[in-house]
Short mmCIF file of C-alpha atoms in Angstrom, two decimals:
data_model
loop_
_atom_site.label_atom_id
_atom_site.label_comp_id
_atom_site.label_asym_id
_atom_site.label_seq_id
_atom_site.Cartn_x
_atom_site.Cartn_y
_atom_site.Cartn_z
CA MET A 61 -8.23 36.02 57.97
CA SER A 62 -9.06 36.87 54.37
CA THR A 63 -6.77 37.58 51.47
CA THR A 64 -7.41 39.83 48.55
CA MET A 65 -5.90 39.12 45.16
CA THR A 66 -5.18 41.92 42.80
CA THR A 67 -4.98 41.63 39.05
CA ALA A 68 -1.23 41.84 39.39
CA ASP A 69 -1.26 38.56 41.31
CA VAL A 70 -2.95 36.64 38.45
CA PRO A 71 -0.46 35.21 35.96
CA ALA A 72 -0.99 36.43 32.45
CA PRO A 73 -2.20 33.76 30.08
CA ALA A 74 0.29 32.45 27.59
CA PRO A 75 -0.05 33.93 24.13
CA GLU A 76 -1.25 30.56 22.83
CA GLU A 77 -3.94 30.46 25.50
CA ARG A 78 -5.05 34.01 24.74
CA ARG A 79 -5.45 33.27 21.06
CA GLY A 80 -6.85 29.76 21.51
CA ARG A 81 -4.04 28.29 19.43
CA LEU A 82 -2.05 25.12 19.80
CA PRO A 83 1.33 25.39 21.53
CA ARG A 84 4.13 26.38 19.18
CA TRP A 85 5.94 23.07 19.65
CA THR A 86 3.13 21.27 17.82
CA ALA A 87 3.61 23.23 14.60
CA ARG A 88 6.27 21.02 13.05
CA PRO A 89 4.70 17.67 14.00
CA VAL A 90 1.39 18.84 12.54
CA ALA A 91 3.19 20.07 9.41
CA ALA A 92 4.99 16.72 9.11
CA VAL A 93 1.70 14.82 9.10
CA LEU A 94 0.13 17.32 6.71
CA SER A 95 3.03 17.00 4.27
CA GLY A 96 2.43 13.25 4.20
CA VAL A 97 -1.28 13.78 3.60
CA LEU A 98 -0.50 16.06 0.66
CA LEU A 99 1.72 13.37 -0.83
CA PHE A 100 -1.11 10.86 -0.45
CA LEU A 101 -3.61 13.21 -2.10
CA SER A 102 -1.27 13.52 -5.10
CA PHE A 103 -1.92 9.84 -5.95
CA PRO A 104 -4.74 8.44 -8.12
CA PRO A 105 -7.64 8.25 -8.41
CA ARG A 106 -7.39 11.99 -7.67
CA PRO A 107 -5.95 14.07 -10.55
CA LEU A 108 -3.98 16.14 -8.02
CA TRP A 109 -0.42 15.14 -8.93
CA TRP A 110 0.76 18.73 -8.35
CA LEU A 111 0.04 18.47 -4.60
CA ALA A 112 3.30 16.55 -4.24
CA VAL A 113 5.22 19.80 -4.83
CA PRO A 114 3.69 21.76 -1.92
CA GLY A 115 3.88 18.52 0.07
CA PHE A 116 7.67 18.51 -0.29
CA ALA A 117 7.81 22.28 0.28
CA LEU A 118 6.03 21.84 3.60
CA LEU A 119 8.31 18.93 4.43
CA GLY A 120 11.30 21.19 3.72
CA TRP A 121 9.99 23.74 6.23
CA THR A 122 9.45 20.94 8.73
CA LEU A 123 12.95 19.49 8.46
CA ARG A 124 15.32 22.32 7.63
CA GLY A 125 17.79 22.92 10.43
CA ARG A 126 16.42 20.13 12.63
CA ARG A 127 18.65 17.78 14.57
CA LEU A 128 18.96 14.22 13.28
CA ARG A 129 16.74 12.75 15.98
CA ALA A 130 14.04 15.34 15.30
CA GLY A 131 14.36 14.71 11.56
CA PHE A 132 13.77 11.00 12.12
CA GLY A 133 10.75 11.56 14.37
CA LEU A 134 9.18 14.17 12.10
CA GLY A 135 9.86 11.94 9.12
CA TYR A 136 8.06 9.07 10.79
CA LEU A 137 5.01 11.30 11.21
CA THR A 138 5.26 12.18 7.52
CA GLY A 139 5.34 8.48 6.71
CA LEU A 140 2.21 7.86 8.75
CA GLY A 141 0.37 10.77 7.13
CA PHE A 142 1.34 9.43 3.70
CA LEU A 143 1.12 5.66 3.99
CA LEU A 144 -1.79 5.18 6.39
CA PRO A 145 -4.35 6.36 3.84
CA LEU A 146 -2.38 5.20 0.78
CA LEU A 147 -2.15 1.55 1.92
CA VAL A 148 -5.48 1.18 3.69
CA TRP A 149 -6.50 -1.36 1.03
CA THR A 150 -3.98 -3.85 2.45
CA GLY A 151 -6.36 -4.40 5.36
CA GLU A 152 -9.47 -4.65 3.19
CA GLU A 153 -10.13 -8.32 4.04
CA VAL A 154 -7.68 -9.18 6.82
CA GLY A 155 -8.37 -6.36 9.26
CA ALA A 156 -6.40 -3.39 10.52
CA GLY A 157 -3.52 -5.36 12.06
CA PRO A 158 -1.55 -6.19 8.90
CA TRP A 159 -2.26 -2.74 7.43
CA LEU A 160 -0.97 -0.94 10.53
CA ALA A 161 2.04 -3.23 10.81
CA LEU A 162 2.98 -2.61 7.18
CA VAL A 163 2.61 1.16 7.55
CA ALA A 164 4.61 1.16 10.78
CA ALA A 165 7.46 -0.70 9.08
CA GLU A 166 7.46 1.22 5.80
CA SER A 167 7.31 4.59 7.59
CA LEU A 168 10.73 3.80 9.05
CA PHE A 169 12.22 4.20 5.57
CA ILE A 170 10.59 7.59 5.17
CA ALA A 171 11.87 8.54 8.62
CA LEU A 172 15.37 7.52 7.53
CA ALA A 173 15.10 9.63 4.38
CA CYS A 174 13.92 12.62 6.42
CA LEU A 175 16.81 12.18 8.86
CA LEU A 176 19.13 12.48 5.87
CA VAL A 177 17.23 15.54 4.63
CA ALA A 178 17.68 17.20 8.02
CA ALA A 179 21.38 16.33 7.94
CA VAL A 180 21.99 18.13 4.63
CA SER A 181 19.49 20.95 5.13
CA ARG A 182 22.08 23.60 6.08
CA LEU A 183 24.25 23.05 3.01
CA PRO A 184 24.37 25.54 0.15
CA ALA A 185 21.92 24.41 -2.53
CA TRP A 186 20.56 21.91 -0.01
CA PRO A 187 17.37 21.05 -1.99
CA VAL A 188 19.50 19.00 -4.41
CA SER A 189 20.99 16.83 -1.67
CA ALA A 190 17.64 16.64 0.12
CA ALA A 191 15.81 15.37 -2.97
CA ALA A 192 18.54 12.80 -3.52
CA ALA A 193 18.20 11.74 0.13
CA TRP A 194 14.49 11.06 -0.46
CA ILE A 195 15.42 8.71 -3.31
CA VAL A 196 17.83 6.89 -0.97
CA GLY A 197 14.84 6.10 1.24
CA GLU A 198 12.80 4.89 -1.74
CA ALA A 199 15.69 2.76 -3.00
CA ALA A 200 16.03 1.06 0.38
CA ARG A 201 12.29 0.55 0.69
CA ALA A 202 12.22 -1.12 -2.74
CA ARG A 203 14.75 -3.75 -1.64
CA VAL A 204 14.31 -4.70 2.01
CA PRO A 205 12.91 -6.57 3.78
CA PHE A 206 11.69 -9.62 1.85
CA GLY A 207 12.65 -8.12 -1.50
CA GLY A 208 11.19 -4.71 -0.74
CA PHE A 209 7.89 -2.88 -1.08
CA PRO A 210 8.15 0.06 -3.53
CA TRP A 211 4.43 0.82 -3.52
CA GLY A 212 4.05 4.56 -2.96
CA LYS A 213 7.10 5.73 -4.88
CA ILE A 214 6.48 9.40 -5.59
CA ALA A 215 6.90 8.69 -9.31
CA PHE A 216 3.79 6.51 -9.30
CA GLY A 217 1.61 9.52 -8.48
CA GLN A 218 2.82 11.46 -11.53
CA ALA A 219 1.10 9.66 -14.42
CA ASP A 220 -0.81 12.85 -15.31
CA GLY A 221 1.91 15.29 -14.28
CA VAL A 222 4.24 17.62 -16.19
CA PHE A 223 7.27 15.72 -14.88
CA LEU A 224 6.26 12.39 -16.47
CA PRO A 225 8.63 12.59 -19.52
CA LEU A 226 11.57 12.33 -17.11
CA ALA A 227 10.60 8.68 -16.59
CA ALA A 228 11.97 8.02 -20.07
CA VAL A 229 15.27 9.68 -19.12
CA GLY A 230 16.05 8.12 -15.75
CA GLY A 231 13.11 5.94 -14.72
CA THR A 232 11.16 6.28 -11.51
CA PRO A 233 14.19 7.46 -9.46
CA LEU A 234 14.77 10.53 -11.64
CA LEU A 235 11.05 11.27 -11.86
CA GLY A 236 10.68 11.14 -8.08
CA PHE A 237 13.86 13.19 -7.60
CA ALA A 238 12.52 15.94 -9.87
CA VAL A 239 9.26 16.22 -7.92
CA ALA A 240 11.06 16.36 -4.56
CA LEU A 241 13.63 18.85 -5.87
CA CYS A 242 10.90 21.15 -7.17
CA GLY A 243 9.13 21.05 -3.79
CA PHE A 244 12.24 21.68 -1.72
CA GLY A 245 13.28 24.43 -4.14
CA LEU A 246 9.88 26.08 -3.75
CA TYR A 247 10.27 26.19 0.03
CA GLU A 248 13.82 27.53 -0.17
CA ALA A 249 12.81 30.29 -2.58
CA VAL A 250 9.95 31.36 -0.31
CA ARG A 251 12.20 31.21 2.75
CA LEU A 252 14.83 33.46 1.18
CA VAL A 253 12.27 35.98 0.00
CA ARG A 254 10.63 36.11 3.43
CA THR A 255 13.98 36.36 5.20
CA TYR A 256 15.61 39.02 3.04
CA GLY A 257 12.79 40.49 1.00
CA THR A 258 11.73 43.11 3.55
CA THR A 259 15.25 44.38 4.15
CA GLY A 260 16.59 44.10 0.62
CA GLY A 261 19.89 42.53 -0.35
CA LEU A 262 18.66 39.12 -1.39
CA PRO A 263 21.71 36.81 -1.59
CA ARG A 264 22.08 36.11 -5.29
CA GLY A 265 23.87 32.78 -5.00
CA PRO A 266 21.38 31.04 -2.68
CA LEU A 267 18.42 32.62 -4.46
CA ALA A 268 19.74 31.42 -7.83
CA ALA A 269 20.22 27.90 -6.44
CA ALA A 270 16.66 27.89 -5.08
CA ALA A 271 15.26 29.16 -8.37
CA LEU A 272 17.16 26.52 -10.31
CA SER A 273 15.87 23.80 -7.97
CA LEU A 274 12.35 25.03 -8.62
CA PHE A 275 12.50 25.49 -12.39
CA VAL A 276 15.11 23.05 -13.71
CA PRO A 277 12.88 19.97 -13.15
CA VAL A 278 10.06 21.58 -15.14
CA VAL A 279 12.39 22.68 -17.95
CA ALA A 280 14.07 19.26 -18.03
CA ALA A 281 10.71 17.53 -18.28
CA SER A 282 9.79 19.77 -21.20
CA ALA A 283 13.12 19.03 -22.89
CA ALA A 284 12.50 15.28 -22.44
CA GLN A 285 9.12 15.43 -24.17
CA PRO A 286 10.51 14.22 -27.55
CA LEU A 287 11.38 10.91 -25.88
CA VAL A 288 7.66 10.32 -25.30
CA SER A 289 6.24 8.90 -28.51
CA ASP A 290 3.48 6.53 -29.54
CA ALA A 291 4.66 6.16 -33.13
CA ALA A 292 4.53 2.59 -34.43
CA GLU A 293 8.15 1.58 -35.06
CA ASP A 294 7.33 -2.09 -35.73
CA GLY A 295 3.79 -1.92 -36.96
CA THR A 296 0.78 -2.39 -34.76
CA ALA A 297 -1.04 -5.18 -32.94
CA THR A 298 -4.71 -5.50 -32.14
CA VAL A 299 -4.94 -6.77 -28.58
CA ALA A 300 -7.85 -7.88 -26.42
CA ALA A 301 -7.89 -7.75 -22.61
CA ILE A 302 -10.53 -9.89 -20.91
CA GLN A 303 -12.08 -8.96 -17.56
CA GLY A 304 -14.36 -11.80 -16.52
CA ASN A 305 -15.18 -10.61 -12.99
CA VAL A 306 -15.45 -12.78 -9.88
CA PRO A 307 -18.50 -14.27 -8.12
CA ARG A 308 -17.73 -12.55 -4.82
CA LEU A 309 -15.34 -10.04 -3.29
CA GLY A 310 -12.63 -10.74 -0.75
CA LEU A 311 -10.28 -13.57 0.06
CA ASP A 312 -12.89 -16.14 -0.96
CA PHE A 313 -13.24 -14.78 -4.50
CA ASN A 314 -12.49 -18.20 -6.03
CA ASP A 315 -14.23 -20.49 -3.55
CA GLN A 316 -17.03 -21.21 -6.02
CA ARG A 317 -15.43 -23.96 -8.09
CA ARG A 318 -14.65 -22.93 -11.68
CA ALA A 319 -16.73 -19.74 -11.46
CA VAL A 320 -13.82 -17.37 -12.19
CA LEU A 321 -12.63 -19.53 -15.09
CA ASP A 322 -16.15 -19.78 -16.52
CA ASN A 323 -16.55 -16.00 -16.34
CA HIS A 324 -13.40 -15.40 -18.39
CA ALA A 325 -14.17 -18.18 -20.85
CA ARG A 326 -17.71 -16.88 -21.32
CA ARG A 327 -16.53 -13.32 -21.96
CA THR A 328 -13.92 -14.59 -24.46
CA GLU A 329 -16.56 -16.59 -26.32
CA GLN A 330 -18.77 -13.48 -26.42
CA LEU A 331 -15.84 -11.59 -27.91
CA ALA A 332 -15.49 -14.31 -30.55
CA ALA A 333 -19.18 -13.93 -31.41
CA ASP A 334 -18.80 -10.14 -31.68
CA VAL A 335 -15.82 -10.58 -34.00
CA ALA A 336 -17.74 -13.05 -36.18
CA ALA A 337 -20.65 -10.58 -36.37
CA GLY A 338 -18.33 -7.76 -37.40
CA LYS A 339 -19.03 -5.76 -34.24
CA THR A 340 -15.45 -5.88 -32.96
CA PRO A 341 -12.07 -6.03 -34.73
CA GLU A 342 -10.37 -9.42 -34.61
CA PRO A 343 -7.53 -9.38 -32.08
CA ASP A 344 -4.08 -10.76 -32.86
CA PHE A 345 -3.93 -12.21 -29.35
CA VAL A 346 -5.91 -12.19 -26.12
CA LEU A 347 -4.72 -11.52 -22.57
CA TRP A 348 -6.49 -12.90 -19.50
CA PRO A 349 -5.70 -11.70 -15.96
CA GLU A 350 -3.68 -13.26 -13.19
CA ASN A 351 -5.63 -16.11 -11.51
CA SER A 352 -8.24 -16.08 -14.29
CA SER A 353 -8.39 -19.86 -14.00
CA ASP A 354 -9.26 -20.90 -10.46
CA LEU A 355 -8.34 -24.51 -11.30
CA ASP A 356 -4.97 -25.90 -12.38
CA PRO A 357 -5.53 -26.79 -16.06
CA TYR A 358 -2.62 -29.24 -15.94
CA ARG A 359 -4.38 -31.32 -13.29
CA ASN A 360 -8.06 -30.66 -14.04
CA ASP A 361 -9.43 -31.96 -17.33
CA ASP A 362 -12.60 -29.89 -17.03
CA ALA A 363 -10.58 -26.66 -16.65
CA ARG A 364 -8.44 -27.59 -19.65
CA HIS A 365 -11.54 -28.30 -21.70
CA VAL A 366 -13.12 -24.94 -20.82
CA ILE A 367 -9.95 -23.06 -21.80
CA ASP A 368 -9.57 -25.07 -25.02
CA GLU A 369 -13.14 -24.21 -26.00
CA ALA A 370 -12.73 -20.48 -25.29
CA VAL A 371 -9.35 -20.16 -27.02
CA GLY A 372 -10.58 -22.23 -29.94
CA ALA A 373 -13.59 -19.94 -30.30
CA ILE A 374 -11.49 -16.78 -30.55
CA GLY A 375 -8.87 -18.61 -32.63
CA VAL A 376 -5.77 -16.66 -31.55
CA PRO A 377 -3.04 -17.16 -28.93
CA THR A 378 -4.29 -16.39 -25.44
CA VAL A 379 -2.42 -15.85 -22.18
CA VAL A 380 -4.18 -17.52 -19.24
CA GLY A 381 -3.36 -16.86 -15.58
CA ALA A 382 -3.55 -19.89 -13.30
CA VAL A 383 -2.41 -21.22 -9.95
CA VAL A 384 -0.38 -24.31 -10.77
CA THR A 385 -0.51 -26.93 -8.00
CA PRO A 386 2.20 -29.58 -8.39
CA GLU A 387 1.91 -32.66 -6.18
CA SER A 388 4.92 -31.52 -4.17
CA GLY A 389 6.83 -28.32 -3.69
CA PRO A 390 5.54 -24.75 -3.74
CA LEU A 391 2.59 -23.47 -5.74
CA ARG A 392 3.23 -21.39 -8.86
CA ASN A 393 1.51 -18.21 -9.95
CA THR A 394 1.75 -18.96 -13.65
CA LEU A 395 0.87 -17.33 -16.95
CA ILE A 396 0.29 -19.89 -19.70
CA GLN A 397 0.54 -19.21 -23.42
CA TRP A 398 -2.39 -21.15 -24.87
CA ASP A 399 -2.47 -21.89 -28.58
CA PRO A 400 -5.84 -22.59 -30.26
CA GLN A 401 -4.44 -25.75 -31.89
CA ASP A 402 -1.66 -26.93 -29.58
CA GLY A 403 -2.94 -25.90 -26.13
CA PRO A 404 -0.38 -24.76 -23.54
CA VAL A 405 2.97 -24.11 -25.23
CA ALA A 406 4.89 -21.82 -22.83
CA THR A 407 4.74 -20.62 -19.23
CA TYR A 408 5.95 -17.76 -17.07
CA ASP A 409 6.11 -18.17 -13.29
CA LYS A 410 5.84 -14.96 -11.30
CA ARG A 411 9.35 -14.16 -10.05
CA HIS A 412 8.61 -11.77 -7.18
CA VAL A 413 5.93 -13.46 -5.09
CA GLN A 414 4.27 -11.30 -2.48
CA PRO A 415 5.34 -11.81 1.16
CA PHE A 416 2.41 -12.30 3.56
CA GLY A 417 0.13 -12.67 0.54
CA GLU A 418 1.54 -15.49 -1.58
CA TYR A 419 3.95 -16.83 0.99
CA ILE A 420 4.34 -16.32 4.73
CA PRO A 421 7.81 -15.50 6.06
CA MET A 422 8.34 -16.43 9.71
CA ARG A 423 4.97 -18.18 9.72
CA SER A 424 5.05 -19.40 13.35
CA LEU A 425 5.84 -15.91 14.64
CA VAL A 426 3.30 -14.11 12.43
CA ARG A 427 0.56 -16.58 13.47
CA ILE A 428 0.77 -15.23 17.03
CA PHE A 429 -0.49 -11.85 15.81
CA ASN A 430 -2.85 -12.86 13.01
CA LYS A 431 -4.47 -16.25 12.45
CA ASP A 432 -5.32 -15.29 8.84
CA VAL A 433 -1.83 -16.42 7.80
CA ASP A 434 -3.17 -19.96 7.74
CA ARG A 435 -5.39 -19.02 4.81
CA VAL A 436 -2.13 -19.30 2.85
CA SER A 437 -1.77 -22.98 3.73
CA ARG A 438 0.80 -23.66 1.00
CA ASP A 439 3.39 -21.10 -0.04
CA PHE A 440 4.02 -19.95 -3.59
CA GLY A 441 7.52 -20.25 -4.96
CA PRO A 442 9.21 -17.75 -7.29
CA GLY A 443 10.07 -18.37 -10.91
CA THR A 444 13.51 -17.67 -12.32
CA GLU A 445 13.02 -16.90 -16.04
CA VAL A 446 12.15 -13.56 -17.63
CA GLY A 447 8.66 -13.67 -19.10
CA VAL A 448 8.48 -12.88 -22.82
CA PHE A 449 5.92 -14.72 -25.00
CA ASP A 450 5.86 -14.68 -28.80
CA LEU A 451 2.17 -14.14 -29.53
CA ALA A 452 1.35 -14.24 -33.24
CA GLY A 453 4.73 -12.67 -34.01
CA THR A 454 4.61 -10.03 -31.27
CA LYS A 455 6.98 -10.38 -28.33
CA VAL A 456 4.99 -9.56 -25.20
CA GLY A 457 6.73 -8.93 -21.86
CA LEU A 458 5.01 -10.18 -18.71
CA ALA A 459 5.04 -8.59 -15.26
CA THR A 460 2.43 -10.15 -13.00
CA CYS A 461 0.53 -7.71 -10.76
CA TYR A 462 2.81 -6.86 -7.80
CA GLU A 463 5.86 -7.09 -10.08
CA ALA A 464 4.86 -3.88 -11.88
CA ALA A 465 6.01 -1.92 -8.82
CA PHE A 466 9.60 -3.16 -9.24
CA ASP A 467 11.81 -1.37 -11.76
CA TRP A 468 13.83 -4.47 -12.65
CA ALA A 469 10.81 -6.74 -13.19
CA VAL A 470 9.45 -4.57 -16.01
CA ARG A 471 12.74 -3.39 -17.50
CA ASP A 472 14.22 -6.80 -18.14
CA THR A 473 11.23 -7.87 -20.26
CA VAL A 474 12.08 -4.96 -22.58
CA THR A 475 15.79 -5.73 -22.66
CA HIS A 476 14.80 -9.30 -23.56
CA GLY A 477 12.97 -8.10 -26.65
CA ALA A 478 9.43 -7.22 -25.58
CA ARG A 479 7.61 -4.90 -28.01
CA LEU A 480 4.60 -4.64 -25.71
CA ILE A 481 4.12 -5.20 -21.96
CA SER A 482 1.29 -7.00 -20.19
CA VAL A 483 0.55 -6.57 -16.47
CA PRO A 484 -2.10 -9.23 -15.67
CA SER A 485 -3.51 -8.67 -12.19
CA ASN A 486 -6.07 -9.89 -9.70
CA ASN A 487 -7.57 -7.19 -7.46
CA ALA A 488 -10.52 -9.21 -6.17
CA THR A 489 -9.10 -9.41 -2.64
CA PHE A 490 -8.94 -5.61 -2.35
CA GLY A 491 -12.60 -4.83 -3.00
CA ARG A 492 -13.49 -1.40 -4.33
CA SER A 493 -10.42 0.28 -2.83
CA GLU A 494 -8.02 2.67 -4.55
CA MET A 495 -5.50 -0.12 -5.08
CA THR A 496 -6.53 -0.77 -8.69
CA TYR A 497 -6.15 2.91 -9.61
CA GLN A 498 -2.72 3.08 -7.98
CA GLN A 499 -1.64 0.04 -9.95
CA LEU A 500 -3.01 1.45 -13.20
CA ALA A 501 -0.96 4.62 -12.64
CA MET A 502 2.17 2.47 -12.22
CA SER A 503 1.53 0.89 -15.61
CA ARG A 504 1.09 4.31 -17.22
CA VAL A 505 4.46 5.41 -15.83
CA ARG A 506 6.04 2.16 -17.07
CA ALA A 507 4.64 2.82 -20.56
CA VAL A 508 6.50 6.15 -20.75
CA GLU A 509 9.58 4.83 -18.96
CA HIS A 510 10.14 2.12 -21.57
CA SER A 511 8.18 3.57 -24.53
CA ARG A 512 5.96 0.52 -24.81
CA SER A 513 2.23 -0.04 -25.01
CA VAL A 514 1.02 -1.65 -21.77
CA VAL A 515 -2.05 -3.85 -21.40
CA VAL A 516 -3.52 -4.39 -17.93
CA PRO A 517 -6.06 -7.26 -17.84
CA VAL A 518 -7.62 -7.48 -14.38
CA THR A 519 -10.11 -9.97 -12.96
CA SER A 520 -12.39 -7.39 -11.37
CA GLY A 521 -10.69 -4.01 -10.95
CA VAL A 522 -9.92 -1.54 -13.73
CA SER A 523 -8.53 -3.18 -16.86
CA ALA A 524 -6.91 -0.87 -19.41
CA ILE A 525 -5.00 -0.57 -22.65
CA ILE A 526 -2.28 2.11 -22.53
CA ARG A 527 -0.27 3.63 -25.39
CA PRO A 528 3.50 4.27 -25.08
CA ASP A 529 2.88 7.92 -24.20
CA GLY A 530 0.92 6.89 -21.09
CA THR A 531 -2.56 7.67 -22.43
CA VAL A 532 -5.34 5.21 -21.67
CA VAL A 533 -7.29 4.29 -24.81
CA ARG A 534 -9.59 1.64 -23.31
CA GLU A 535 -10.67 1.23 -19.70
CA SER A 536 -13.20 -0.98 -17.92
CA ARG A 537 -15.35 -0.34 -14.89
CA MET A 538 -14.76 -2.15 -11.62
CA PHE A 539 -16.47 -5.52 -11.14
CA THR A 540 -17.97 -5.45 -14.63
CA PRO A 541 -17.28 -8.16 -17.23
CA ASP A 542 -15.69 -6.63 -20.31
CA ALA A 543 -13.47 -7.23 -23.31
CA LEU A 544 -11.25 -4.30 -24.24
CA VAL A 545 -9.99 -4.33 -27.84
CA ALA A 546 -7.63 -1.77 -29.35
CA GLU A 547 -4.92 -1.44 -31.96
CA VAL A 548 -1.69 -0.32 -30.32
CA PRO A 549 1.75 0.64 -31.66
CA LEU A 550 4.65 -1.74 -31.29
CA ARG A 551 8.08 -0.27 -30.53
CA SER A 552 11.59 -1.67 -30.32
CA SER A 553 13.77 1.37 -29.53
CA MET A 554 14.99 1.73 -25.97
CA THR A 555 14.73 4.87 -23.90
CA PRO A 556 17.72 6.15 -21.93
CA ALA A 557 15.97 4.86 -18.79
CA THR A 558 15.79 1.35 -20.23
CA ARG A 559 19.39 1.40 -21.37
CA MET A 560 20.82 2.77 -18.11
CA GLY A 561 18.85 0.58 -15.72
CA THR A 562 19.91 1.29 -12.14
CA LEU A 563 22.56 3.90 -13.03
CA PRO A 564 20.33 6.97 -12.43
CA GLU A 565 19.32 5.64 -9.02
CA ALA A 566 22.96 4.89 -8.16
CA ALA A 567 23.98 8.40 -9.23
CA LEU A 568 21.33 9.93 -6.97
CA VAL A 569 22.44 7.77 -4.04
CA ALA A 570 26.02 8.95 -4.66
CA LEU A 571 24.79 12.55 -4.77
CA ALA A 572 23.10 12.11 -1.41
CA ALA A 573 26.23 10.49 0.01
CA ALA A 574 28.33 13.44 -1.17
CA GLY A 575 25.95 15.83 0.53
CA LEU A 576 26.10 13.87 3.75
CA GLY A 577 29.90 13.91 3.57
CA ARG A 578 29.94 17.69 3.23
CA ALA A 579 27.44 18.05 6.06
CA ALA A 580 29.55 15.82 8.32
CA ALA A 581 32.71 17.75 7.48
CA GLY A 582 30.95 21.03 8.26
CA ALA A 583 29.77 19.70 11.61
CA VAL A 584 33.33 18.69 12.51
CA ARG A 585 34.65 22.13 11.61
CA ARG A 586 32.00 23.85 13.72
CA ARG A 587 32.77 21.60 16.66
CA ARG A 588 36.47 22.36 16.43
CA SER A 589 35.80 26.09 16.19
CA ALA A 590 33.59 25.95 19.26
CA THR A 591 36.28 24.23 21.31
CA ALA A 592 39.19 26.31 20.02
#
């Protein structure tokens, strides 16, 4: 027996199948990942800071009206799209495992922030609460676990952006809030126009709130521009930043005994010769990078002799970075103030040592997943004192490498009298990755935030001298020995951001909490109405 099928018996293909498109349910997950990618692309070395605004607009479309569980899941995808490419340098020498583990953990904070965004997304003027909710996630990520990991704050991608002056008003929290608010406001304005524009009768109140969310951050940044100044309030200082380079890339950058120290000493002596020949202005002081001495000069006479010779040749106070190795107890990541006559006269021990880099938390557990933890055979310990050196009459604040990402670690050098900030760093373990450019952008934001010149001496990445308005006046090339010399303004006034400290961040957290309270109250009322 045969059967005959007619066209009526054949099920019609789904619209997605007819058009060759992905199923509709994939739209928001794809948008979540894409929003994260746009946030990543807004970071240096790309001059695309403005991409953060459409990134947040797309995130607003992704999250608005979603349930809390969906907001968390979509937010996690956003975190992956953002942090996977942003932090790829963390696996440069140790493989993909630590990089993926870090991204997986840090994306949880972005997921939490997006859950909060979804929770407040039905409120009137919701972009304000949503932007504050994003800052809640950043605040948590900057504190836990192990002291936090604030790398990737939205503010750090805005060194070239129109919003940058807001750093002087409320620090990185206000700067990041403004970017997120502008993005969410852009989405809300587009949504309202698309929803009501074809039928007329645009709701004035919601449209006005969306427009304000979009334009107020830009207007506020313009109004804050007078706070950004590079005028010399306390005269000027001529500073030199030494980049000696390293003999090899990677974790073994200092395995060749005394090579790193010799490189920095040699480049300092060359600077001294250039000064004597009249080719280069004489600096008031010299700044070497973190780990610029690969031997402890307190325990190695040959290292001390090399530093004495180099500092004596240039004839001005010099800050030397060294790993100090006491006979017992933890190692110290130390900056040493070296006088040409008296030798070492002051020290600063890095206060926020890097977990899994300078010390290994839960070592026995971590070893199960990655044997590279044993490369850190002896943990570093944190210092306790704020780092401010008096160098030839100039008070210089010190924030060593990783510390530049933490608001408190830079701010308290200024409140302790610093007229200039130094961020000595060692990027040799991260190869030719984008890490050095991300860190340089942080220092540019810090310059505007605290209205201070910032000097970034780096062993092998991009060293730079930055004026208080965030402009870079001298910059080196990667893995190239150099001596950057420039006259920079010294300033003593404090910006509102410096004076207020954590208050702007606390106010934004309170704003998010108020929005969540209103959202919860609204949900209770709707539930009661449904059951009445």
